[in-house]
GROMACS .gro file of C-alpha atoms in nm:
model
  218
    1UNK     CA    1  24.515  20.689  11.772
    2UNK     CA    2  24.188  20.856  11.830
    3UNK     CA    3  23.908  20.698  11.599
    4UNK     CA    4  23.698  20.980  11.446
    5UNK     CA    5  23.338  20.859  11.400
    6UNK     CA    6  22.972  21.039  11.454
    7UNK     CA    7  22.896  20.854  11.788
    8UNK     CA    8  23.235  21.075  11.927
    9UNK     CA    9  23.110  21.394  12.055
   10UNK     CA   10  23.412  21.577  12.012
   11UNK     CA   11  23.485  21.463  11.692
   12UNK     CA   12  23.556  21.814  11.473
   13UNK     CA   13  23.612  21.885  11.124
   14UNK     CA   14  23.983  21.951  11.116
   15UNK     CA   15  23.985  22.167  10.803
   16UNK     CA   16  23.784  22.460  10.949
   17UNK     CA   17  23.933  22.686  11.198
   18UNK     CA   18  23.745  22.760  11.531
   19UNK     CA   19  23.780  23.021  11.824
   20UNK     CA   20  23.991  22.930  12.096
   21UNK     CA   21  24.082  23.202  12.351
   22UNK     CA   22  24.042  23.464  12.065
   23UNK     CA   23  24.262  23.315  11.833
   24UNK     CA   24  24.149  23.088  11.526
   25UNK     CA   25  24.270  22.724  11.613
   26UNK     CA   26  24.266  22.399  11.372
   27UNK     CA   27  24.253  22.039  11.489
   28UNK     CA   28  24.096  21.911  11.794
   29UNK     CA   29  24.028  22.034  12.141
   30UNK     CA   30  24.263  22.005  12.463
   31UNK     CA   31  24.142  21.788  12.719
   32UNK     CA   32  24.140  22.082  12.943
   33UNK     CA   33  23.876  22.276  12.801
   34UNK     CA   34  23.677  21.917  12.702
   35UNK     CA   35  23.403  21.835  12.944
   36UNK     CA   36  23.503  21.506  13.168
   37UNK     CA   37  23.338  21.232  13.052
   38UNK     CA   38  23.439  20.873  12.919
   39UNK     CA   39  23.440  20.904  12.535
   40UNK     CA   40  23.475  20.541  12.438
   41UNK     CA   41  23.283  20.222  12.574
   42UNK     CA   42  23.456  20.049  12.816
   43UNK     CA   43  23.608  19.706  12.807
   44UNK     CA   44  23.301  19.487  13.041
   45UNK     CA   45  23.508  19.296  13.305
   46UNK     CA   46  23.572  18.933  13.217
   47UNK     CA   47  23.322  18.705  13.419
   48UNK     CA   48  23.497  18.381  13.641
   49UNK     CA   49  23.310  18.189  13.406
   50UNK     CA   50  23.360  18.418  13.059
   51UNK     CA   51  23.219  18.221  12.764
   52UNK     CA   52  23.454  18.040  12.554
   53UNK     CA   53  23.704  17.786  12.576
   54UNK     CA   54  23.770  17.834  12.943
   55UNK     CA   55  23.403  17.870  13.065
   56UNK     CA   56  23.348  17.540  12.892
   57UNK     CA   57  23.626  17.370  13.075
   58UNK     CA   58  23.488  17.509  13.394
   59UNK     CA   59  23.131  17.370  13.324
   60UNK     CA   60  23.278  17.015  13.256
   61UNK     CA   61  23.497  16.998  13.524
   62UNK     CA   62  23.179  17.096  13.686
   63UNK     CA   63  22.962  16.810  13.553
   64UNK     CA   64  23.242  16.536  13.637
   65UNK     CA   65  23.281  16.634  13.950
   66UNK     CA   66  22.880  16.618  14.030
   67UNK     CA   67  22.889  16.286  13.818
   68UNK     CA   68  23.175  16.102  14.060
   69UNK     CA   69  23.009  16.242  14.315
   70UNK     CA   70  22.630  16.132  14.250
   71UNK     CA   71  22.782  15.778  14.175
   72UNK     CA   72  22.969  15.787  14.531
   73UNK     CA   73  22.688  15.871  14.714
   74UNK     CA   74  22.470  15.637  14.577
   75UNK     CA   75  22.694  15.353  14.639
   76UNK     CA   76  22.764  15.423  14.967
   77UNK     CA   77  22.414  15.423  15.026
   78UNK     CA   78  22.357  15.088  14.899
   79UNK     CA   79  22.605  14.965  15.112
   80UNK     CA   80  22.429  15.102  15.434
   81UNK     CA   81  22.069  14.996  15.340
   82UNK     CA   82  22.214  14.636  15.296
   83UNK     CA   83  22.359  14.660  15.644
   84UNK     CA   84  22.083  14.804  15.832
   85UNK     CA   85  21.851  14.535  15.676
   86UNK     CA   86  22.128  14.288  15.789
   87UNK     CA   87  22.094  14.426  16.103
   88UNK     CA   88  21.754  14.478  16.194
   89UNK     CA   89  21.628  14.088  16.001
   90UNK     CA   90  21.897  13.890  16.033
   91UNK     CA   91  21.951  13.885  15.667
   92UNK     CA   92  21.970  14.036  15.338
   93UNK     CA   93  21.659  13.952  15.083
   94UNK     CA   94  21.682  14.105  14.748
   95UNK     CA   95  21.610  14.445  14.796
   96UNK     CA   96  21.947  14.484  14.889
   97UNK     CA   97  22.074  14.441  14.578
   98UNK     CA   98  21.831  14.623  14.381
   99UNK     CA   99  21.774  14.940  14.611
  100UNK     CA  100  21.833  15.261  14.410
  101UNK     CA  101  21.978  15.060  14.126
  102UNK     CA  102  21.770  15.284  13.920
  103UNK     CA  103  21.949  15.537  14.023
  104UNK     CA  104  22.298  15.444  14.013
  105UNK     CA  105  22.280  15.314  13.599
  106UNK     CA  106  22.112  15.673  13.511
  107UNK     CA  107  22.340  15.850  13.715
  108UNK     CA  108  22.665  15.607  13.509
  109UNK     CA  109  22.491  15.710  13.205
  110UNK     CA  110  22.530  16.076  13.292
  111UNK     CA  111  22.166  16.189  13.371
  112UNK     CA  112  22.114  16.486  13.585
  113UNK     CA  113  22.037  16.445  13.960
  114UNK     CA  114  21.725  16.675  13.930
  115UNK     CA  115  21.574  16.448  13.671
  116UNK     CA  116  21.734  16.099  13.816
  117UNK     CA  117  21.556  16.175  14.174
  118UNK     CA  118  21.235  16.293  14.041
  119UNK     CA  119  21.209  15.937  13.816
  120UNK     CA  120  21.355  15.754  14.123
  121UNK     CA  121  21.046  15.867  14.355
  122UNK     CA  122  20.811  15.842  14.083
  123UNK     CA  123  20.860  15.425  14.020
  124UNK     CA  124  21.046  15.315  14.407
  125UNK     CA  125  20.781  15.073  14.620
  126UNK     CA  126  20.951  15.254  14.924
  127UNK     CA  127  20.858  15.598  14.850
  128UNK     CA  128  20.520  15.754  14.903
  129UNK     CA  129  20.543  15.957  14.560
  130UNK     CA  130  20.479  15.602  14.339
  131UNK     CA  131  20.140  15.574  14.412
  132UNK     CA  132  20.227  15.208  14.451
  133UNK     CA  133  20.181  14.979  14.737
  134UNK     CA  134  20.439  15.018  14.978
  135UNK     CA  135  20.752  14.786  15.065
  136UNK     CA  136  20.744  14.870  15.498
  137UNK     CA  137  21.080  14.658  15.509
  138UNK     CA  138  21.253  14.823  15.250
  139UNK     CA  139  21.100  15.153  15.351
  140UNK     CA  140  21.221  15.167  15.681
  141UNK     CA  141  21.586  15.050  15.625
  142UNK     CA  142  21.577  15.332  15.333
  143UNK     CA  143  21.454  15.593  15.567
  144UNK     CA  144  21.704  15.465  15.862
  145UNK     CA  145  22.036  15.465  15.606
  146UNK     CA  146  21.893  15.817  15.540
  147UNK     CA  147  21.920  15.980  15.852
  148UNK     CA  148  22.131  16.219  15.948
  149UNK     CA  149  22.387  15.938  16.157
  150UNK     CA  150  22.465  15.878  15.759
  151UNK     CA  151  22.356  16.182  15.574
  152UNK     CA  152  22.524  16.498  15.727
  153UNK     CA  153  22.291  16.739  15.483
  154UNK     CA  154  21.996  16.556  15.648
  155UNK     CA  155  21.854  16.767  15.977
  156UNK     CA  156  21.584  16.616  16.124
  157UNK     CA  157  21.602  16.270  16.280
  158UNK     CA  158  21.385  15.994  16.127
  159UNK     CA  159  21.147  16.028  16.496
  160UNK     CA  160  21.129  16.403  16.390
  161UNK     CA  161  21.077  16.346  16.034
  162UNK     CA  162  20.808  16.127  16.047
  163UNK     CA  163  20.604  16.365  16.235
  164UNK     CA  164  20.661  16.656  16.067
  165UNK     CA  165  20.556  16.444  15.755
  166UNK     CA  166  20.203  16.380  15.633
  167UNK     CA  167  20.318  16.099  15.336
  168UNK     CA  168  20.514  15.884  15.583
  169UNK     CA  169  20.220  15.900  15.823
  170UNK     CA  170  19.946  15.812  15.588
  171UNK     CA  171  20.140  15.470  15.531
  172UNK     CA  172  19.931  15.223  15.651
  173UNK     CA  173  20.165  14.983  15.874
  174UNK     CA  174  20.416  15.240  15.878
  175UNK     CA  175  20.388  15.386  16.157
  176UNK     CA  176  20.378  15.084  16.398
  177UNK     CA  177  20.672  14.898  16.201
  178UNK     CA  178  20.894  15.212  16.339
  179UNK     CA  179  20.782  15.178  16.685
  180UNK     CA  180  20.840  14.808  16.693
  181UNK     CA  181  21.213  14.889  16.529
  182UNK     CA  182  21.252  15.169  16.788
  183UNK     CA  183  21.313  15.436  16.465
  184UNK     CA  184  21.644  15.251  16.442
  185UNK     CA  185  21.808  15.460  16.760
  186UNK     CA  186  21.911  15.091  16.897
  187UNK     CA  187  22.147  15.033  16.593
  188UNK     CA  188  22.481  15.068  16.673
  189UNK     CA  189  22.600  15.383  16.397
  190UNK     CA  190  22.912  15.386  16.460
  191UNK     CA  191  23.003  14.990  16.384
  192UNK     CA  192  22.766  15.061  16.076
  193UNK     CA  193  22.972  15.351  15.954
  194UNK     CA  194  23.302  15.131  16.033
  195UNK     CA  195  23.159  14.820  15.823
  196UNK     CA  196  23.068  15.064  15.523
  197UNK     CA  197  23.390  15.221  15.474
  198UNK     CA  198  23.592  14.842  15.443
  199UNK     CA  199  23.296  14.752  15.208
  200UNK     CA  200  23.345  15.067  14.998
  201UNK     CA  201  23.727  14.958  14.936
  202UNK     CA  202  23.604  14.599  14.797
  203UNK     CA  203  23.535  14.481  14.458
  204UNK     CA  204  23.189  14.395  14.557
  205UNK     CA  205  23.038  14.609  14.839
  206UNK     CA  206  22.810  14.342  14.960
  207UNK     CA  207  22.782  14.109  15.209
  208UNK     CA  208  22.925  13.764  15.117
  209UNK     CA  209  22.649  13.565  15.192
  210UNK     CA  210  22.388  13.788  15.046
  211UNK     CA  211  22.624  13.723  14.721
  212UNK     CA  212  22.607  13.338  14.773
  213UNK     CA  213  22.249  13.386  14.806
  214UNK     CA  214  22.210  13.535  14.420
  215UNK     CA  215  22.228  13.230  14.263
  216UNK     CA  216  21.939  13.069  14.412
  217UNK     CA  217  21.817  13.357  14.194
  218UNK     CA  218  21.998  13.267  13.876
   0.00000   0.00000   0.00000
């Protein structure tokens, strides 16, 4: 049924005869002698993401999968900067435990990365955006569990990073400290890698004697 209303061009009043082919004619045109043209809006296309009950599904399922996935890669990094210090000290010290912790309880509590990185930077010893002094040792095992041998996304070495970047370079100490640890190139990746996955299965993550060593803390 055709809705008559002032916004329809063709709309006619029915009651009065009009001229069609010489003879009078009541009611409405025929489409043939109409000019082609949509009369009535169309219907917009529903979106992927249409408001609603289904666009709001798709923007949680959105937000839990970031939030598993935030928490994931956090841990796994925590697990790698405790073995690299391992590796290149001889032992863990407590910067192994607390490394990105920061991170890891906003990101359980459901903060967004954007805002969770920004505070990170803003209060961590072992990045240049604190302002504070810097921790060298936990700087450079941060740097080396962030290089691309862990972090696919990541493109430049840490050699090639460090001179493409002003911060690092203005570190006083810095500098030498990754000479004397060769950048971390003589760190065997691949028994690293190895030794983080059968961490990231157990309850704890961490190294067994760096747990043992918490309750000198205590």
């Amino acid at each position: 049924m055709e809705i008559k209303c002032n916004f329809n061009p063709y709309y006619k009043d029915y009651n009065k005869p009009r001229q069609l082919a010489g003879k009078a004619f009541y009611g409405r045109v025929p489409l043939d002698n109409r000019v082609s043209m949509d009369i009535f809006a169309r219907k917009p296309v529903a979106k992927k993401c249409a408001a609603g009950f289904l666009g709001l599904m798709h923007t949680i399922g959105d937000y839990v999968k970031n939030y598993v996935k935030n928490i994931k890669h956090t841990y796994e990094h925590k697990i790698i900067f405790a073995i690299v210090e391992k590796e290149l000290f001889g032992k863990n010290s407590i910067d192994s435990l607390t490394h990105d912790l920061d991170k890891l309880i906003l990101y359980i509590l459901g903060f967004p990365k954007k805002f969770v990185s920004k505070f990170h930077r803003k209060h961590s010893v072992h990045h240049t955006e604190s302002g504070k002094k810097p921790n060298l040792r936990s700087m450079l095992c941060d740097n080396i569990a962030s290089s691309p041998e862990f972090k696919p996304e990541k493109k430049c070495s840490l050699r090639e990073h460090y001179k493409k970047c002003k911060a690092l370079q203005e570190v006083k100490g810095f500098g030498e400290m990754l000479e004397k640890y060769n950048y971390g190139e003589d760190l065997n990746f691949k028994k690293i890698k190895t030794e983080k996955e059968m961490r990231c299965h157990s309850p704890i993550g961490m190294p067994t004697e760096f747990v043992q060593s918490l309750f000198f803390f205590i």
